[in-house]
Amino acid sequence: MNAKDELSRLAKPVDSSSLHMLVYSYLLHNNCGRTAQAFARTCGLATLGRLASCEAPQYLSSVFNHTDNTSIDTQKTKGKEPVRTPKLDTNGTQKELRKDVRCSADTTKVERANELIDHHIEYLRIRQSICSSIEAGEPQVATDLLSSYFRPVLIPLVSLERPINSLPIRREFNATLLRFRLDTQYYVELVMNHQELDALQFGQRTLWRYPTIFEAWLEHSLGFAQSPTQTDVEPVDVGANANEDDEIVPREELKLKRAEIMQHITDVAALVAYPDPRKSTLAYLLAQERRSELAAAVNSAILRSMRFPEEPALVTLVRQLATTSAYLVGYRSSARTAPIDERPQTRVPWVLDTFVNSDDVPSPL
């Protein structure tokens, strides 16, 4: 194949539906519900049924089932049981609604695509309500919604009656850390609302349970480290991310996180000692930025539980294009300004690792 044929092959136009899915996914990822819905219904994802086609990524073509922690593929599953989809009114409060998202033999791609869009928007509204509750200083409302609709994100707090898993599984570890952040933020909100007594009771009842959890994990992990053949790990349902979330958390990481948790509990517990915590050295715990950071962390955890990529594919693509363009512009600029005998005769293939680790790549002009 000569250079002209290769250029012709590379110049093949990209399917417009693929670009539309990139934009639609980006809008969902960033909580732009109305825009995403309008975009999908005007660009063909809904009207032409492209969202229900085999070209659509699985996280867009599947129905997230909050009841049993799984996703149902509408392209392959012909289920008879309806999936219960949550419904929120304009005020963000929960309403009961049963919506059938089925894939029967008579269901067309257009119908399935419209059902998927409705499903995406409903769960997006729940995500918005959760994040808005945290931003507004109501983490307990967010915790209740998470417990109802996103169980993979927030496992129930370990109680005295429920034994702690013998070894810390990554999924349970991450969920516990997120629950801890929500609980400590709730304590802070109680102090900010001058409910010191309620804060102390909540701290004693809830916050001081986390060191116990980590101590138990450390004890079990020590035994596991001494006996590599030990196989008494309790099974944990980790769904689609079993390969990543089924790993055992290293003991050193447990020790580090336990120390961080102890320090954070000590800091937030000390807030009640100040007549005006906003004028204390711990005032940073009351900053709005901490609410925003927690809301962003919860939002990312929800998206991951729904199999969305950590970063929108559109952002990744733009970054790759920008990086490649900057490299090529710098290469051509240096080739034009160099003496003729020093100009490269052949183009070196572009490699990302080489580009990232290079110290002498010219800046784009």
Tab-separated table of N, CA, C and O in Angstrom, residues 148-243:
chain	number	residue	atom	x	y	z
A	148	SER	N	-30.822	3.746	48.946
A	148	SER	CA	-32.000	3.274	48.223
A	148	SER	C	-31.711	2.931	46.771
A	148	SER	O	-32.257	1.966	46.240
A	149	TYR	N	-30.837	3.709	46.132
A	149	TYR	CA	-30.703	3.588	44.691
A	149	TYR	C	-29.326	3.136	44.216
A	149	TYR	O	-29.190	2.679	43.090
A	150	PHE	N	-28.305	3.284	45.021
A	150	PHE	CA	-26.954	2.950	44.574
A	150	PHE	C	-26.241	2.142	45.651
A	150	PHE	O	-25.281	2.605	46.263
A	151	ARG	N	-26.699	0.943	45.858
A	151	ARG	CA	-26.128	0.091	46.901
A	151	ARG	C	-24.669	-0.249	46.681
A	151	ARG	O	-23.934	-0.445	47.653
A	152	PRO	N	-24.189	-0.367	45.443
A	152	PRO	CA	-22.761	-0.653	45.280
A	152	PRO	C	-21.879	0.462	45.822
A	152	PRO	O	-20.729	0.225	46.175
A	153	VAL	N	-22.410	1.682	45.875
A	153	VAL	CA	-21.618	2.828	46.308
A	153	VAL	C	-21.526	2.904	47.816
A	153	VAL	O	-20.480	3.232	48.383
A	154	LEU	N	-22.626	2.565	48.497
A	154	LEU	CA	-22.693	2.794	49.930
A	154	LEU	C	-23.243	1.557	50.623
A	154	LEU	O	-24.453	1.374	50.710
A	155	ILE	N	-22.359	0.717	51.126
A	155	ILE	CA	-22.798	-0.464	51.851
A	155	ILE	C	-23.283	-0.049	53.233
A	155	ILE	O	-22.867	0.973	53.773
A	156	PRO	N	-24.189	-0.813	53.846
A	156	PRO	CA	-24.651	-0.455	55.191
A	156	PRO	C	-23.504	-0.461	56.194
A	156	PRO	O	-22.571	-1.252	56.087
A	157	LEU	N	-23.576	0.433	57.149
A	157	LEU	CA	-22.544	0.503	58.168
A	157	LEU	C	-22.523	-0.785	58.982
A	157	LEU	O	-23.563	-1.317	59.369
A	158	VAL	N	-21.341	-1.295	59.222
A	158	VAL	CA	-21.193	-2.542	59.977
A	158	VAL	C	-21.736	-2.352	61.392
A	158	VAL	O	-21.425	-1.388	62.073
A	159	SER	N	-22.572	-3.262	61.836
A	159	SER	CA	-23.146	-3.197	63.178
A	159	SER	C	-22.559	-4.312	64.037
A	159	SER	O	-21.827	-5.180	63.564
A	160	LEU	N	-22.899	-4.287	65.309
A	160	LEU	CA	-22.391	-5.315	66.224
A	160	LEU	C	-22.928	-6.684	65.847
A	160	LEU	O	-22.270	-7.706	66.062
A	161	GLU	N	-24.148	-6.727	65.283
A	161	GLU	CA	-24.745	-8.006	64.927
A	161	GLU	C	-24.175	-8.553	63.622
A	161	GLU	O	-24.248	-9.747	63.363
A	162	ARG	N	-23.612	-7.685	62.774
A	162	ARG	CA	-23.103	-8.118	61.483
A	162	ARG	C	-21.588	-8.217	61.529
A	162	ARG	O	-20.906	-7.224	61.742
A	163	PRO	N	-21.041	-9.409	61.372
A	163	PRO	CA	-19.583	-9.552	61.463
A	163	PRO	C	-18.874	-8.822	60.332
A	163	PRO	O	-19.357	-8.776	59.199
A	164	ILE	N	-17.729	-8.239	60.653
A	164	ILE	CA	-16.916	-7.571	59.649
A	164	ILE	C	-16.290	-8.618	58.742
A	164	ILE	O	-15.873	-9.678	59.189
A	165	ASN	N	-16.260	-8.322	57.455
A	165	ASN	CA	-15.658	-9.251	56.509
A	165	ASN	C	-14.242	-9.609	56.958
A	165	ASN	O	-13.477	-8.762	57.395
A	166	SER	N	-13.904	-10.897	56.872
A	166	SER	CA	-12.644	-11.370	57.430
A	166	SER	C	-11.435	-10.638	56.857
A	166	SER	O	-10.461	-10.414	57.554
A	167	LEU	N	-11.502	-10.268	55.583
A	167	LEU	CA	-10.424	-9.508	54.962
A	167	LEU	C	-11.027	-8.330	54.196
A	167	LEU	O	-12.118	-8.443	53.651
A	168	PRO	N	-10.325	-7.205	54.166
A	168	PRO	CA	-10.879	-6.019	53.507
A	168	PRO	C	-10.856	-6.139	51.983
A	168	PRO	O	-9.796	-6.099	51.361
A	169	ILE	N	-12.013	-6.289	51.385
A	169	ILE	CA	-12.138	-6.303	49.938
A	169	ILE	C	-12.137	-4.860	49.441
A	169	ILE	O	-12.676	-3.963	50.092
A	170	ARG	N	-11.544	-4.626	48.284
A	170	ARG	CA	-11.408	-3.262	47.769
A	170	ARG	C	-12.743	-2.544	47.674
A	170	ARG	O	-12.868	-1.379	48.038
A	171	ARG	N	-13.755	-3.218	47.182
A	171	ARG	CA	-15.058	-2.571	47.035
A	171	ARG	C	-15.617	-2.129	48.388
A	171	ARG	O	-16.093	-1.010	48.552
A	172	GLU	N	-15.550	-3.033	49.363
A	172	GLU	CA	-16.058	-2.712	50.687
A	172	GLU	C	-15.214	-1.627	51.354
A	172	GLU	O	-15.722	-0.756	52.063
A	173	PHE	N	-13.927	-1.663	51.099
A	173	PHE	CA	-13.008	-0.659	51.642
A	173	PHE	C	-13.343	0.737	51.103
A	173	PHE	O	-13.471	1.703	51.864
A	174	ASN	N	-13.514	0.846	49.784
A	174	ASN	CA	-13.839	2.142	49.181
A	174	ASN	C	-15.193	2.658	49.651
A	174	ASN	O	-15.362	3.852	49.919
A	175	ALA	N	-16.174	1.753	49.736
A	175	ALA	CA	-17.499	2.165	50.192
A	175	ALA	C	-17.466	2.632	51.640
A	175	ALA	O	-18.143	3.590	52.018
A	176	THR	N	-16.667	1.974	52.467
A	176	THR	CA	-16.553	2.372	53.871
A	176	THR	C	-15.922	3.751	54.005
A	176	THR	O	-16.359	4.573	54.825
A	177	LEU	N	-14.905	4.026	53.205
A	177	LEU	CA	-14.269	5.343	53.247
A	177	LEU	C	-15.232	6.437	52.813
A	177	LEU	O	-15.267	7.526	53.402
A	178	LEU	N	-16.031	6.154	51.791
A	178	LEU	CA	-17.000	7.149	51.333
A	178	LEU	C	-18.085	7.366	52.382
A	178	LEU	O	-18.508	8.499	52.640
A	179	ARG	N	-18.525	6.290	53.006
A	179	ARG	CA	-19.526	6.410	54.074
A	179	ARG	C	-18.956	7.211	55.245
A	179	ARG	O	-19.662	8.017	55.873
A	180	PHE	N	-17.688	7.000	55.535
A	180	PHE	CA	-17.042	7.749	56.615
A	180	PHE	C	-17.028	9.242	56.302
A	180	PHE	O	-17.296	10.068	57.182
A	181	ARG	N	-16.729	9.607	55.068
A	181	ARG	CA	-16.719	11.021	54.696
A	181	ARG	C	-18.110	11.637	54.831
A	181	ARG	O	-18.260	12.778	55.283
A	182	LEU	N	-19.134	10.889	54.450
A	182	LEU	CA	-20.495	11.391	54.586
A	182	LEU	C	-20.887	11.541	56.055
A	182	LEU	O	-21.524	12.533	56.443
A	183	ASP	N	-20.498	10.572	56.873
A	183	ASP	CA	-20.850	10.634	58.299
A	183	ASP	C	-20.122	11.772	59.010
A	183	ASP	O	-20.709	12.466	59.846
A	184	THR	N	-18.848	11.972	58.696
A	184	THR	CA	-18.128	13.077	59.336
A	184	THR	C	-18.670	14.427	58.872
A	184	THR	O	-18.731	15.385	59.655
A	185	GLN	N	-19.100	14.496	57.621
A	185	GLN	CA	-19.697	15.748	57.140
A	185	GLN	C	-21.022	16.010	57.849
A	185	GLN	O	-21.355	17.171	58.155
A	186	TYR	N	-21.770	14.958	58.129
A	186	TYR	CA	-23.029	15.112	58.879
A	186	TYR	C	-22.747	15.632	60.280
A	186	TYR	O	-23.474	16.502	60.795
A	187	TYR	N	-21.701	15.136	60.908
A	187	TYR	CA	-21.304	15.632	62.232
A	187	TYR	C	-20.983	17.123	62.162
A	187	TYR	O	-21.410	17.908	63.012
A	188	VAL	N	-20.234	17.510	61.132
A	188	VAL	CA	-19.871	18.922	60.963
A	188	VAL	C	-21.123	19.773	60.775
A	188	VAL	O	-21.236	20.867	61.347
A	189	GLU	N	-22.073	19.277	59.990
A	189	GLU	CA	-23.299	20.038	59.746
A	189	GLU	C	-24.097	20.207	61.040
A	189	GLU	O	-24.699	21.270	61.274
A	190	LEU	N	-24.109	19.192	61.883
A	190	LEU	CA	-24.809	19.319	63.172
A	190	LEU	C	-24.173	20.409	64.028
A	190	LEU	O	-24.868	21.215	64.662
A	191	VAL	N	-22.847	20.455	64.042
A	191	VAL	CA	-22.151	21.483	64.812
A	191	VAL	C	-22.449	22.867	64.235
A	191	VAL	O	-22.696	23.829	64.975
A	192	MET	N	-22.451	22.988	62.918
A	192	MET	CA	-22.729	24.269	62.285
A	192	MET	C	-24.144	24.752	62.595
A	192	MET	O	-24.401	25.961	62.650
A	193	ASN	N	-25.066	23.830	62.804
A	193	ASN	CA	-26.456	24.179	63.124
A	193	ASN	C	-26.702	24.266	64.627
A	193	ASN	O	-27.852	24.268	65.067
A	194	HIS	N	-25.602	24.318	65.414
A	194	HIS	CA	-25.670	24.467	66.873
A	194	HIS	C	-26.421	23.311	67.542
A	194	HIS	O	-27.130	23.496	68.525
A	195	GLN	N	-26.235	22.115	67.008
A	195	GLN	CA	-26.814	20.910	67.597
A	195	GLN	C	-25.679	20.066	68.173
A	195	GLN	O	-25.457	18.922	67.789
A	196	GLU	N	-24.975	20.660	69.110
A	196	GLU	CA	-23.786	20.016	69.673
A	196	GLU	C	-24.100	18.691	70.349
A	196	GLU	O	-23.349	17.722	70.219
A	197	LEU	N	-25.207	18.636	71.089
A	197	LEU	CA	-25.552	17.397	71.792
A	197	LEU	C	-25.832	16.277	70.801
A	197	LEU	O	-25.360	15.146	70.979
A	198	ASP	N	-26.588	16.598	69.744
A	198	ASP	CA	-26.851	15.583	68.719
A	198	ASP	C	-25.558	15.151	68.037
A	198	ASP	O	-25.385	13.974	67.703
A	199	ALA	N	-24.655	16.104	67.846
A	199	ALA	CA	-23.380	15.772	67.217
A	199	ALA	C	-22.569	14.819	68.083
A	199	ALA	O	-21.989	13.839	67.585
A	200	LEU	N	-22.526	15.088	69.393
A	200	LEU	CA	-21.770	14.210	70.291
A	200	LEU	C	-22.364	12.812	70.330
A	200	LEU	O	-21.633	11.812	70.324
A	201	GLN	N	-23.686	12.727	70.349
A	201	GLN	CA	-24.332	11.417	70.365
A	201	GLN	C	-24.079	10.663	69.062
A	201	GLN	O	-23.811	9.460	69.074
A	202	PHE	N	-24.145	11.385	67.951
A	202	PHE	CA	-23.896	10.753	66.658
A	202	PHE	C	-22.439	10.297	66.550
A	202	PHE	O	-22.155	9.206	66.051
A	203	GLY	N	-21.530	11.127	67.041
A	203	GLY	CA	-20.125	10.762	66.997
A	203	GLY	C	-19.831	9.517	67.806
A	203	GLY	O	-19.102	8.620	67.362
A	204	GLN	N	-20.394	9.447	68.995
A	204	GLN	CA	-20.160	8.281	69.843
A	204	GLN	C	-20.801	7.030	69.261
A	204	GLN	O	-20.237	5.935	69.343
A	205	ARG	N	-21.970	7.203	68.657
A	205	ARG	CA	-22.699	6.058	68.124
A	205	ARG	C	-22.160	5.584	66.781
A	205	ARG	O	-22.181	4.379	66.484
A	206	THR	N	-21.616	6.503	65.973
A	206	THR	CA	-21.274	6.164	64.590
A	206	THR	C	-19.802	6.351	64.261
A	206	THR	O	-19.139	5.427	63.775
A	207	LEU	N	-19.272	7.543	64.509
A	207	LEU	CA	-17.908	7.835	64.043
A	207	LEU	C	-16.868	6.935	64.671
A	207	LEU	O	-15.924	6.491	63.997
A	208	TRP	N	-17.011	6.658	65.961
A	208	TRP	CA	-15.994	5.871	66.645
A	208	TRP	C	-16.094	4.382	66.332
A	208	TRP	O	-15.327	3.576	66.862
A	209	ARG	N	-17.051	4.029	65.470
A	209	ARG	CA	-17.114	2.644	65.013
A	209	ARG	C	-16.087	2.362	63.926
A	209	ARG	O	-15.664	1.223	63.725
A	210	TYR	N	-15.687	3.391	63.181
A	210	TYR	CA	-14.769	3.182	62.058
A	210	TYR	C	-13.386	2.691	62.497
A	210	TYR	O	-12.823	1.797	61.853
A	211	PRO	N	-12.797	3.227	63.568
A	211	PRO	CA	-11.524	2.639	64.020
A	211	PRO	C	-11.645	1.164	64.351
A	211	PRO	O	-10.719	0.382	64.100
A	212	THR	N	-12.801	0.765	64.891
A	212	THR	CA	-13.016	-0.649	65.198
A	212	THR	C	-13.013	-1.495	63.937
A	212	THR	O	-12.444	-2.604	63.904
A	213	ILE	N	-13.632	-0.974	62.898
A	213	ILE	CA	-13.664	-1.693	61.622
A	213	ILE	C	-12.245	-1.891	61.090
A	213	ILE	O	-11.858	-2.994	60.678
A	214	PHE	N	-11.455	-0.822	61.116
A	214	PHE	CA	-10.102	-0.916	60.573
A	214	PHE	C	-9.207	-1.781	61.451
A	214	PHE	O	-8.315	-2.473	60.935
A	215	GLU	N	-9.408	-1.758	62.747
A	215	GLU	CA	-8.630	-2.631	63.626
A	215	GLU	C	-8.921	-4.097	63.324
A	215	GLU	O	-8.007	-4.938	63.317
A	216	ALA	N	-10.192	-4.412	63.088
A	216	ALA	CA	-10.542	-5.795	62.744
A	216	ALA	C	-9.915	-6.190	61.410
A	216	ALA	O	-9.400	-7.306	61.252
A	217	TRP	N	-9.965	-5.288	60.444
A	217	TRP	CA	-9.347	-5.581	59.148
A	217	TRP	C	-7.843	-5.805	59.284
A	217	TRP	O	-7.274	-6.698	58.671
A	218	LEU	N	-7.201	-4.956	60.085
A	218	LEU	CA	-5.760	-5.100	60.280
A	218	LEU	C	-5.428	-6.430	60.948
A	218	LEU	O	-4.437	-7.088	60.605
A	219	GLU	N	-6.243	-6.826	61.892
A	219	GLU	CA	-6.001	-8.094	62.583
A	219	GLU	C	-6.135	-9.264	61.614
A	219	GLU	O	-5.302	-10.172	61.590
A	220	HIS	N	-7.172	-9.238	60.787
A	220	HIS	CA	-7.366	-10.318	59.820
A	220	HIS	C	-6.284	-10.301	58.750
A	220	HIS	O	-5.828	-11.354	58.300
A	221	SER	N	-5.888	-9.110	58.319
A	221	SER	CA	-4.867	-9.024	57.272
A	221	SER	C	-3.516	-9.515	57.767
A	221	SER	O	-2.722	-10.053	56.999
A	222	LEU	N	-3.243	-9.347	59.065
A	222	LEU	CA	-1.991	-9.859	59.633
A	222	LEU	C	-1.963	-11.371	59.551
A	222	LEU	O	-0.969	-11.985	59.166
A	223	GLY	N	-3.068	-11.999	59.902
A	223	GLY	CA	-3.148	-13.450	59.794
A	223	GLY	C	-3.039	-13.929	58.365
A	223	GLY	O	-2.428	-14.953	58.073
A	224	PHE	N	-3.627	-13.152	57.445
A	224	PHE	CA	-3.553	-13.516	56.027
A	224	PHE	C	-2.120	-13.407	55.515
A	224	PHE	O	-1.661	-14.236	54.734
A	225	ALA	N	-1.395	-12.361	55.965
A	225	ALA	CA	-0.006	-12.184	55.530
A	225	ALA	C	0.879	-13.305	56.048
A	225	ALA	O	1.826	-13.734	55.382
A	226	GLN	N	0.577	-13.816	57.248
A	226	GLN	CA	1.383	-14.893	57.808
A	226	GLN	C	1.038	-16.231	57.174
A	226	GLN	O	1.831	-17.154	57.189
A	227	SER	N	-0.172	-16.346	56.616
A	227	SER	CA	-0.608	-17.576	55.976
A	227	SER	C	-1.075	-17.287	54.565
A	227	SER	O	-2.246	-17.086	54.342
A	228	PRO	N	-0.187	-17.236	53.587
A	228	PRO	CA	-0.559	-16.884	52.221
A	228	PRO	C	-1.579	-17.832	51.608
A	228	PRO	O	-2.258	-17.484	50.672
A	229	THR	N	-1.667	-19.063	52.151
A	229	THR	CA	-2.600	-20.026	51.574
A	229	THR	C	-3.978	-19.917	52.186
A	229	THR	O	-4.872	-20.683	51.851
A	230	GLN	N	-4.158	-18.977	53.089
A	230	GLN	CA	-5.442	-18.831	53.766
A	230	GLN	C	-6.518	-18.470	52.755
A	230	GLN	O	-6.346	-17.591	51.917
A	231	THR	N	-7.644	-19.142	52.824
A	231	THR	CA	-8.713	-18.934	51.844
A	231	THR	C	-10.061	-18.723	52.511
A	231	THR	O	-11.097	-19.052	51.954
A	232	ASP	N	-10.063	-18.157	53.712
A	232	ASP	CA	-11.337	-17.988	54.413
A	232	ASP	C	-11.964	-16.632	54.148
A	232	ASP	O	-12.701	-16.116	54.952
A	233	VAL	N	-11.700	-16.047	52.982
A	233	VAL	CA	-12.304	-14.771	52.643
A	233	VAL	C	-13.772	-14.992	52.319
A	233	VAL	O	-14.119	-15.823	51.488
A	234	GLU	N	-14.641	-14.244	52.963
A	234	GLU	CA	-16.053	-14.369	52.699
A	234	GLU	C	-16.366	-13.854	51.313
A	234	GLU	O	-15.832	-12.847	50.883
A	235	PRO	N	-17.242	-14.539	50.577
A	235	PRO	CA	-17.559	-14.078	49.228
A	235	PRO	C	-18.275	-12.744	49.269
A	235	PRO	O	-19.138	-12.511	50.103
A	236	VAL	N	-17.915	-11.877	48.363
A	236	VAL	CA	-18.526	-10.562	48.268
A	236	VAL	C	-19.007	-10.369	46.846
A	236	VAL	O	-18.261	-10.577	45.891
A	237	ASP	N	-20.274	-9.969	46.688
A	237	ASP	CA	-20.823	-9.723	45.358
A	237	ASP	C	-20.340	-8.380	44.861
A	237	ASP	O	-20.729	-7.347	45.363
A	238	VAL	N	-19.479	-8.389	43.869
A	238	VAL	CA	-18.908	-7.143	43.369
A	238	VAL	C	-19.359	-6.832	41.954
A	238	VAL	O	-18.905	-5.873	41.352
A	239	GLY	N	-20.277	-7.651	41.416
A	239	GLY	CA	-20.866	-7.309	40.137
A	239	GLY	C	-19.880	-7.319	38.992
A	239	GLY	O	-18.994	-8.164	38.893
A	240	ALA	N	-20.033	-6.303	38.113
A	240	ALA	CA	-19.265	-6.288	36.869
A	240	ALA	C	-17.794	-5.986	37.080
A	240	ALA	O	-16.971	-6.296	36.244
A	241	ASN	N	-17.445	-5.356	38.204
A	241	ASN	CA	-16.061	-4.947	38.434
A	241	ASN	C	-15.315	-5.930	39.334
A	241	ASN	O	-14.462	-5.544	40.121
A	242	ALA	N	-15.658	-7.225	39.219
A	242	ALA	CA	-15.085	-8.210	40.121
A	242	ALA	C	-13.572	-8.260	40.040
A	242	ALA	O	-12.888	-8.421	41.040
A	243	ASN	N	-13.018	-8.130	38.845
A	243	ASN	CA	-11.571	-8.239	38.698
A	243	ASN	C	-10.844	-7.146	39.464
A	243	ASN	O	-9.773	-7.367	40.007
